[in-house]
Amino acid sequence: MNAPLRRVGVVVMILFGLLFLNLNWIQAYKADEYRTSDYNGRVQVAEYDRKRGNIEAGGTPVATSKETNGSLKYLRTYPGGEKYAHVLGYKPVNLGDTGIERAEDDFLAGTSDQLFADRFRDMLRITGEPSGGGNVLLSVSKRAQDTAFTQLADNRVGATRGAAIALDPRTGAVQALVSMPSFDPNPLASHNGGEASAAYNKLEGDPNGPLKNRALGETLPPGSTFKIVVAAAALENGVTKETAIPAGPSYTAPTSGTPIRNAAPSICPEDEVTLMSAVTESCNTGFAKLGVRLGADTIKEKARQFGFEQEDLTVGHLDEAGLPVAASRTGDMKNPDGGDDPAGLAQSSIGQFDVRMTPLQGALIAATVANNGSQMRPYLVQQLLGPDRTTNYYTADPKQLRQPITGQVASDLRDMMVNVVREGTGRNARIDGYTVGGKTGTAQAGENTDDHGWFIGFALDKDGKPVSAVCVMLESAGDGGSAEAARIAGQIMRSAIADPGGR
């Protein structure tokens, strides 16, 4: 055989070898990924031969399947429509699923390893329908969710975008989660692929972003709600509730020509105020000066201990991945040479500059203060029940996420936040018969954009036990946004209190 033929033969052998390796790679290593892909139409169609399990809130199905006469045997339906959309997500035929539908897909579809016995029993049957998928019971309080949705939709300042999330501070159970504007997931689950795609494209093209989960996945400047983090850092560095801190009507940080002023001339015009008064009145100048004194490293570290910068948090099943959560950020607060940037640090200490926060992070801050400094991992899935509803495969076992502050610091912060609701800017959140604490925030969003309104807070029962913690954010709400956020927060917590068995 001459040399050219030998070379051709070697090349052909190499190509066959590469083809063989690629085939084995696909079959041995990639098969499961391709099999479970959202875009594997054959697998998706096969799923509809088995009735998908329910997702329930407070004993009421909020996602269910009904039998059809078509080639796809079951149609996924969402009786609550827009109300639960950002919790449930949606389960389409030819699009990627989202929310709890995605996070608990295997269990709902009946393909989970936990449901092997049910599938094995199906194999032994000669006739009859296969057992359905498992059922997911949410921690959500139906009454609190109803209130959060209604109050956000009909807010008194006309904000079209916003979010609310409420937690049980003692366990981390999500009591309510709403993002506005919302969307109806039913058209997205249509068996008509064209209709489903058209519905998705319309939502995707909406400038208000109804598909965005603003409670978990979007960050905005938190304004004065961030002062609770700064106050916590101060309490750990020699300041007490009654310590006098510098204040005054205006403050211009070194290296900055832009003065920081208070929201009104009547707010802390004195040269000094106590930390208690600074929190109650929401004294911008006092907290700007305090932040510069504490330093960037101290502020950033305390924020990190509360949960800022966390990249991997999800909310759903405590032992598995759930709905993704965007990381809240503090920004740099440093000069190029590595030293503190006093101007940026001063603005950051009042929740401006590069500080960004999710509503979930705001609720976690309030819950931590209410729960004596212990921050519990948030979750949405309370129970997993088998198709016959008699077998319990999972019950949430609350887990501590972190301990950002001591019990003493938490107690001091509670006293200050309670004073905000009793005598300060958070009066709208009051609930008869309960001790409510909170902090309002008004965050500047740009020259041509109205300010965002925030409120974080908690409610304690007559024995001092925390029963609910909440964050409400009204995007571009303008004047009165934070006061309205406080009012809505009070309504949500009142509903959570009235519906303790909702989950």
XYZ file of C-alpha atoms in Angstrom:
503
model
C 0.000 0.000 0.000
C 1.468 3.360 -0.940
C 1.928 6.237 1.500
C -1.057 8.375 0.359
C -3.478 5.466 0.848
C -2.024 4.732 4.270
C -2.566 8.350 5.293
C -6.148 8.271 4.029
C -6.728 5.038 5.929
C -5.359 6.525 9.128
C -7.568 9.605 8.743
C -10.643 7.436 8.142
C -9.853 5.335 11.208
C -9.428 8.463 13.323
C -12.744 9.849 12.081
C -14.513 6.570 12.860
C -12.875 6.590 16.294
C -14.057 10.120 16.983
C -17.563 9.217 15.797
C -17.551 6.198 18.116
C -16.389 8.304 21.059
C -19.034 10.947 20.376
C -21.763 8.309 20.177
C -20.702 6.839 23.491
C -20.443 10.310 25.026
C -24.023 11.047 24.018
C -25.366 7.675 25.151
C -23.402 7.389 28.381
C -23.077 10.942 29.621
C -25.542 13.208 27.803
C -28.534 10.907 27.476
C -30.186 11.986 30.713
C -29.668 15.668 29.927
C -31.257 15.294 26.490
C -34.022 13.097 27.856
C -35.066 15.654 30.470
C -34.514 18.732 28.314
C -37.362 21.247 28.218
C -37.127 21.062 24.434
C -37.451 17.284 24.047
C -40.925 17.213 22.534
C -41.337 13.418 22.685
C -40.701 13.351 26.424
C -42.994 16.310 26.994
C -45.851 14.671 25.106
C -45.328 11.388 27.013
C -45.731 13.271 30.289
C -49.349 14.025 29.432
C -50.294 10.354 29.627
C -50.028 10.624 33.410
C -52.069 13.156 35.361
C -49.758 15.739 36.879
C -50.088 16.251 40.630
C -51.673 19.307 42.242
C -49.932 22.298 43.761
C -51.966 23.549 46.717
C -52.089 26.532 49.047
C -54.112 26.344 52.245
C -55.839 23.171 51.080
C -56.922 24.736 47.777
C -55.516 23.542 44.430
C -53.806 26.437 42.649
C -52.361 24.276 39.882
C -54.180 21.179 38.678
C -54.733 19.038 35.568
C -57.986 18.229 33.825
C -58.698 15.508 31.298
C -59.134 16.414 27.641
C -60.246 14.628 24.478
C -57.089 15.512 22.599
C -53.876 13.610 21.933
C -52.420 15.275 25.029
C -54.538 13.672 27.705
C -54.321 16.312 30.434
C -54.351 20.115 30.366
C -52.524 22.025 33.095
C -54.739 24.721 34.597
C -54.239 27.487 37.144
C -57.488 28.349 38.958
C -55.900 31.341 40.713
C -54.814 32.947 37.469
C -52.475 35.876 38.082
C -52.541 35.602 41.867
C -49.985 32.784 42.209
C -48.177 33.152 38.882
C -44.739 34.056 40.243
C -44.859 31.253 42.807
C -46.140 28.493 40.540
C -44.586 29.556 37.263
C -46.096 27.542 34.410
C -45.818 24.140 32.702
C -46.031 24.581 28.914
C -45.870 21.928 26.213
C -43.146 23.462 24.038
C -41.558 26.100 26.248
C -39.314 25.872 29.297
C -41.237 25.549 32.574
C -40.618 27.892 35.507
C -41.326 28.400 39.212
C -42.425 25.553 41.471
C -43.608 23.729 38.357
C -39.963 23.491 37.334
C -38.399 23.034 40.767
C -40.716 20.121 41.657
C -41.215 18.819 38.121
C -40.124 15.212 38.743
C -42.394 14.806 41.747
C -45.388 16.466 40.088
C -44.877 14.425 36.920
C -44.599 11.172 38.871
C -41.075 10.427 37.573
C -39.269 11.104 40.857
C -37.267 8.260 42.398
C -39.424 8.735 45.502
C -42.461 7.584 43.519
C -40.853 4.396 42.159
C -43.223 2.180 44.163
C -46.238 3.879 42.593
C -44.824 3.362 39.095
C -44.003 -0.270 39.922
C -47.616 -0.888 41.003
C -48.731 0.633 37.683
C -46.581 -1.916 35.830
C -48.292 -4.804 37.648
C -51.751 -3.637 36.668
C -53.237 -5.289 33.605
C -55.706 -2.510 33.003
C -56.495 0.861 34.474
C -55.068 4.341 34.489
C -51.537 4.964 35.774
C -51.329 6.709 39.109
C -50.899 10.436 38.855
C -47.961 12.540 39.922
C -47.290 13.628 43.478
C -48.842 16.651 45.151
C -46.953 19.724 46.362
C -48.351 21.612 49.365
C -47.080 25.171 49.686
C -46.336 27.130 52.844
C -48.302 30.078 51.422
C -51.240 31.425 53.433
C -54.172 31.774 51.051
C -55.530 34.782 52.930
C -52.160 36.566 53.063
C -51.579 35.878 49.352
C -55.030 37.232 48.470
C -54.366 40.365 50.492
C -50.904 40.932 49.040
C -52.196 40.580 45.490
C -55.249 42.781 45.974
C -53.443 45.508 47.893
C -50.563 45.708 45.422
C -52.919 45.753 42.444
C -55.086 48.503 43.984
C -52.398 50.524 45.764
C -53.281 54.127 46.522
C -50.297 55.737 44.784
C -50.893 54.211 41.371
C -47.678 52.173 41.197
C -47.923 49.569 38.437
C -44.793 47.661 39.427
C -43.893 46.251 42.820
C -43.574 43.211 45.026
C -44.450 41.876 48.449
C -43.134 38.905 50.371
C -44.013 37.756 53.885
C -42.216 35.137 55.997
C -42.757 33.342 59.259
C -39.633 34.574 61.135
C -39.479 31.454 63.313
C -39.390 28.961 60.418
C -38.670 30.809 57.163
C -41.975 29.643 55.642
C -43.117 31.998 52.887
C -46.565 33.278 53.826
C -47.097 35.372 50.685
C -45.166 36.162 47.502
C -46.527 38.508 44.859
C -44.883 40.377 42.003
C -46.692 43.059 40.000
C -47.623 43.280 37.223
C -48.509 39.635 37.128
C -49.709 37.381 34.310
C -52.193 34.596 33.680
C -50.240 31.342 33.221
C -53.208 29.507 31.660
C -52.592 30.611 28.030
C -48.943 29.565 28.372
C -50.035 26.000 29.163
C -52.266 25.774 26.094
C -51.914 22.625 23.990
C -51.987 24.872 20.937
C -48.299 25.646 20.481
C -48.979 28.729 18.401
C -51.306 30.213 20.992
C -48.870 29.472 23.813
C -45.959 31.035 21.920
C -48.024 34.106 21.049
C -49.033 34.550 24.697
C -45.414 34.242 25.809
C -44.142 36.678 23.184
C -46.740 39.239 24.229
C -45.698 38.974 27.877
C -41.997 39.001 27.002
C -42.488 42.180 24.955
C -44.459 44.029 27.656
C -42.291 46.960 28.841
C -43.610 46.513 32.400
C -41.993 43.062 32.557
C -44.822 40.900 33.946
C -42.662 37.762 33.684
C -40.077 39.229 36.078
C -40.244 37.959 39.643
C -39.622 41.245 41.436
C -39.889 39.632 44.868
C -36.902 37.341 44.278
C -35.142 38.159 41.046
C -34.896 41.945 40.805
C -32.840 44.388 42.870
C -33.396 48.111 43.457
C -31.883 50.722 45.788
C -33.537 50.108 49.182
C -33.326 53.631 50.556
C -33.631 54.048 54.298
C -34.546 50.421 54.968
C -30.776 49.803 54.686
C -30.296 51.956 57.790
C -31.212 48.904 59.882
C -28.047 47.200 58.614
C -25.987 50.309 59.435
C -27.641 50.558 62.862
C -26.738 46.912 63.530
C -23.100 47.645 62.654
C -23.129 50.666 64.958
C -24.571 48.671 67.866
C -21.718 46.204 67.483
C -19.140 48.993 67.498
C -19.729 50.902 70.712
C -22.963 52.739 69.910
C -26.124 52.227 71.983
C -29.743 53.196 71.349
C -29.236 56.334 73.434
C -25.800 57.302 72.098
C -25.802 60.758 70.504
C -24.571 60.733 66.904
C -23.813 63.785 64.711
C -26.758 64.907 62.596
C -27.900 68.329 61.333
C -29.856 69.631 58.334
C -27.126 68.948 55.743
C -23.945 66.935 55.290
C -21.380 67.049 52.500
C -18.938 64.177 52.652
C -15.234 64.790 52.024
C -14.403 64.624 48.285
C -18.059 65.318 47.415
C -19.709 68.562 46.406
C -23.199 67.079 46.708
C -24.872 67.638 50.083
C -27.049 64.998 51.719
C -30.200 66.447 53.246
C -33.121 65.072 55.213
C -36.529 64.474 53.696
C -37.939 67.515 55.546
C -36.418 70.448 57.498
C -38.128 69.185 60.663
C -36.136 65.912 60.611
C -33.083 65.974 62.938
C -32.023 69.599 62.438
C -30.049 69.348 65.706
C -26.297 68.868 65.709
C -26.758 65.535 67.504
C -29.548 62.979 67.930
C -29.700 59.591 69.599
C -29.500 56.488 67.427
C -33.079 55.730 68.490
C -34.242 59.113 67.189
C -32.191 58.775 64.008
C -33.953 55.499 63.155
C -37.394 56.788 64.207
C -37.131 59.996 62.175
C -35.083 58.402 59.371
C -32.282 60.927 59.732
C -30.238 60.904 56.521
C -27.459 63.160 57.747
C -27.014 61.159 60.944
C -26.701 57.847 59.108
C -24.459 59.282 56.378
C -22.021 60.551 59.015
C -22.331 57.328 61.017
C -21.540 55.211 57.971
C -18.443 57.246 57.136
C -17.288 56.876 60.733
C -17.822 53.097 60.774
C -16.067 52.607 57.443
C -16.837 50.685 54.262
C -15.438 47.359 55.441
C -17.634 47.369 58.556
C -20.813 48.244 56.638
C -20.137 45.761 53.850
C -19.326 42.956 56.277
C -22.475 43.503 58.289
C -24.568 43.535 55.101
C -22.854 40.310 53.994
C -23.726 38.714 57.340
C -27.385 39.621 56.730
C -27.265 37.901 53.319
C -26.022 40.483 50.825
C -23.743 39.092 48.086
C -25.125 35.533 48.417
C -25.148 34.004 44.944
C -26.656 30.564 45.526
C -29.846 31.111 47.522
C -33.015 29.520 46.171
C -36.528 29.337 47.613
C -38.622 26.197 47.355
C -37.830 22.788 48.856
C -35.362 23.118 51.765
C -33.254 20.173 50.594
C -33.225 20.921 46.870
C -32.890 23.834 44.461
C -35.921 26.073 44.147
C -36.768 29.443 42.632
C -33.569 31.432 41.984
C -32.861 34.555 44.047
C -30.811 37.490 42.772
C -27.894 38.528 44.982
C -28.378 41.804 46.847
C -25.322 44.074 46.561
C -23.637 46.828 48.555
C -21.344 48.082 45.809
C -17.705 49.011 46.272
C -17.680 52.134 48.527
C -13.912 52.318 47.803
C -11.539 54.624 45.931
C -9.288 53.213 43.179
C -6.411 53.210 45.690
C -8.376 50.887 48.009
C -9.277 53.494 50.618
C -12.827 54.413 51.582
C -14.761 56.695 49.243
C -16.475 58.988 51.787
C -19.006 60.341 49.296
C -20.061 56.880 48.084
C -20.002 55.508 51.618
C -22.236 58.305 52.890
C -24.771 57.681 50.122
C -24.555 53.912 50.593
C -25.300 54.272 54.316
C -28.731 55.645 53.449
C -29.402 52.899 50.897
C -28.401 54.810 47.772
C -25.318 54.891 45.491
C -24.644 51.260 44.399
C -26.652 49.473 47.121
C -29.251 47.133 45.604
C -31.643 44.781 47.404
C -34.356 42.240 46.632
C -37.638 42.383 48.564
C -36.783 38.911 49.907
C -33.593 40.310 51.439
C -35.618 43.098 53.051
C -38.021 40.555 54.553
C -35.074 38.497 55.804
C -33.612 41.529 57.587
C -36.910 42.199 59.353
C -37.377 38.503 60.171
C -33.875 38.281 61.639
C -34.520 41.213 63.964
C -37.867 39.737 65.005
C -36.398 36.253 65.581
C -33.756 37.293 68.092
C -30.976 37.491 65.510
C -31.510 34.078 63.886
C -32.188 34.130 60.146
C -34.093 31.076 58.934
C -33.783 29.747 55.411
C -36.882 30.765 53.426
C -38.950 28.029 51.775
C -42.149 27.552 49.762
C -42.681 23.761 49.817
C -44.265 22.612 53.061
C -45.109 19.004 52.141
C -44.871 16.454 49.350
C -47.722 13.937 49.274
C -47.992 10.884 47.050
C -50.626 10.472 44.325
C -53.021 8.854 46.783
C -52.359 11.637 49.327
C -51.817 9.088 52.109
C -48.028 8.858 51.827
C -46.019 11.818 53.087
C -42.671 11.946 51.300
C -41.446 15.231 52.768
C -42.307 17.777 55.442
C -40.279 20.960 55.739
C -37.880 20.903 58.682
C -36.905 24.564 59.278
C -33.201 25.320 59.043
C -31.187 28.284 60.251
C -29.491 30.084 57.385
C -27.225 32.313 59.487
C -26.967 34.339 62.733
C -26.122 37.879 61.577
C -26.573 39.579 64.970
C -26.674 38.721 68.653
C -29.851 38.559 70.663
C -28.979 41.854 72.364
C -28.456 43.685 69.065
C -31.709 42.204 67.762
C -33.515 43.425 70.889
C -32.177 46.956 70.440
C -33.124 46.993 66.760
C -36.612 45.724 67.620
C -37.078 48.595 70.065
C -36.031 51.122 67.435
C -38.164 49.603 64.685
C -41.192 49.424 67.002
C -40.694 53.127 67.700
C -40.755 53.817 63.950
C -44.272 52.368 63.780
C -45.448 53.941 67.039
C -44.096 57.450 66.532
C -42.282 57.685 63.213
C -42.749 57.114 59.494
C -44.254 53.607 59.755
C -47.534 54.367 61.529
C -49.596 52.937 58.657
C -48.377 49.420 59.501
C -49.944 49.275 62.985
C -52.082 46.241 63.896
C -54.398 46.308 66.917
C -53.355 43.832 69.589
C -49.889 43.224 68.110
C -46.517 44.894 68.443
C -45.360 45.999 65.009
C -41.905 47.239 64.107
C -40.604 48.437 60.797
C -38.593 50.826 58.677
C -39.712 52.839 55.679
C -37.484 53.670 52.747
C -37.693 56.176 49.910
C -35.098 55.472 47.240
C -34.129 57.891 44.515
C -34.192 56.179 41.134
C -32.899 58.884 38.749
C -33.675 62.352 37.516
C -36.707 61.444 35.431
C -37.980 58.556 37.558
C -40.205 58.742 40.611
C -38.790 57.440 43.889
C -39.299 53.833 44.945
C -41.256 53.215 48.158
C -40.167 50.498 50.597
C -41.204 49.087 53.935
C -39.701 46.221 55.934
C -41.324 45.135 59.167
C -42.512 42.460 61.571
C -45.368 41.681 63.934
C -45.054 40.167 67.435
C -47.913 38.610 69.392
C -48.826 39.521 72.991
C -46.121 37.139 74.243
C -43.471 38.799 72.087
C -43.238 35.898 69.640
C -42.755 36.841 65.971
C -45.636 35.846 63.726
C -44.838 37.549 60.431
C -42.147 39.594 58.715
C -42.689 41.406 55.458
C -41.167 43.566 52.775
C -43.226 45.652 50.365
C -41.669 47.520 47.453
C -43.554 49.926 45.190
C -41.449 50.764 42.165
C -41.482 54.402 40.997
C -44.260 55.156 43.468
C -43.318 58.804 44.059
C -44.539 60.821 47.040
C -46.254 58.702 49.647
C -44.800 55.456 48.298
C -43.151 54.350 51.532
C -46.221 55.218 53.619
C -48.374 53.169 51.252
C -45.888 50.308 51.383
C -46.192 50.380 55.187
C -49.990 50.279 54.976
C -49.929 47.312 52.597
C -47.398 45.514 54.802
C -49.689 45.909 57.804
C -52.602 44.444 55.844
C -50.547 41.443 54.703
C -49.279 40.689 58.208
C -52.787 41.046 59.623
C -54.016 38.440 57.108
C -51.115 36.090 57.888
C -51.945 36.349 61.584
C -55.611 35.602 60.943
C -54.763 32.541 58.844
C -52.178 30.574 60.856
C -53.356 27.318 59.339
C -53.121 28.595 55.788
C -50.052 26.490 55.177
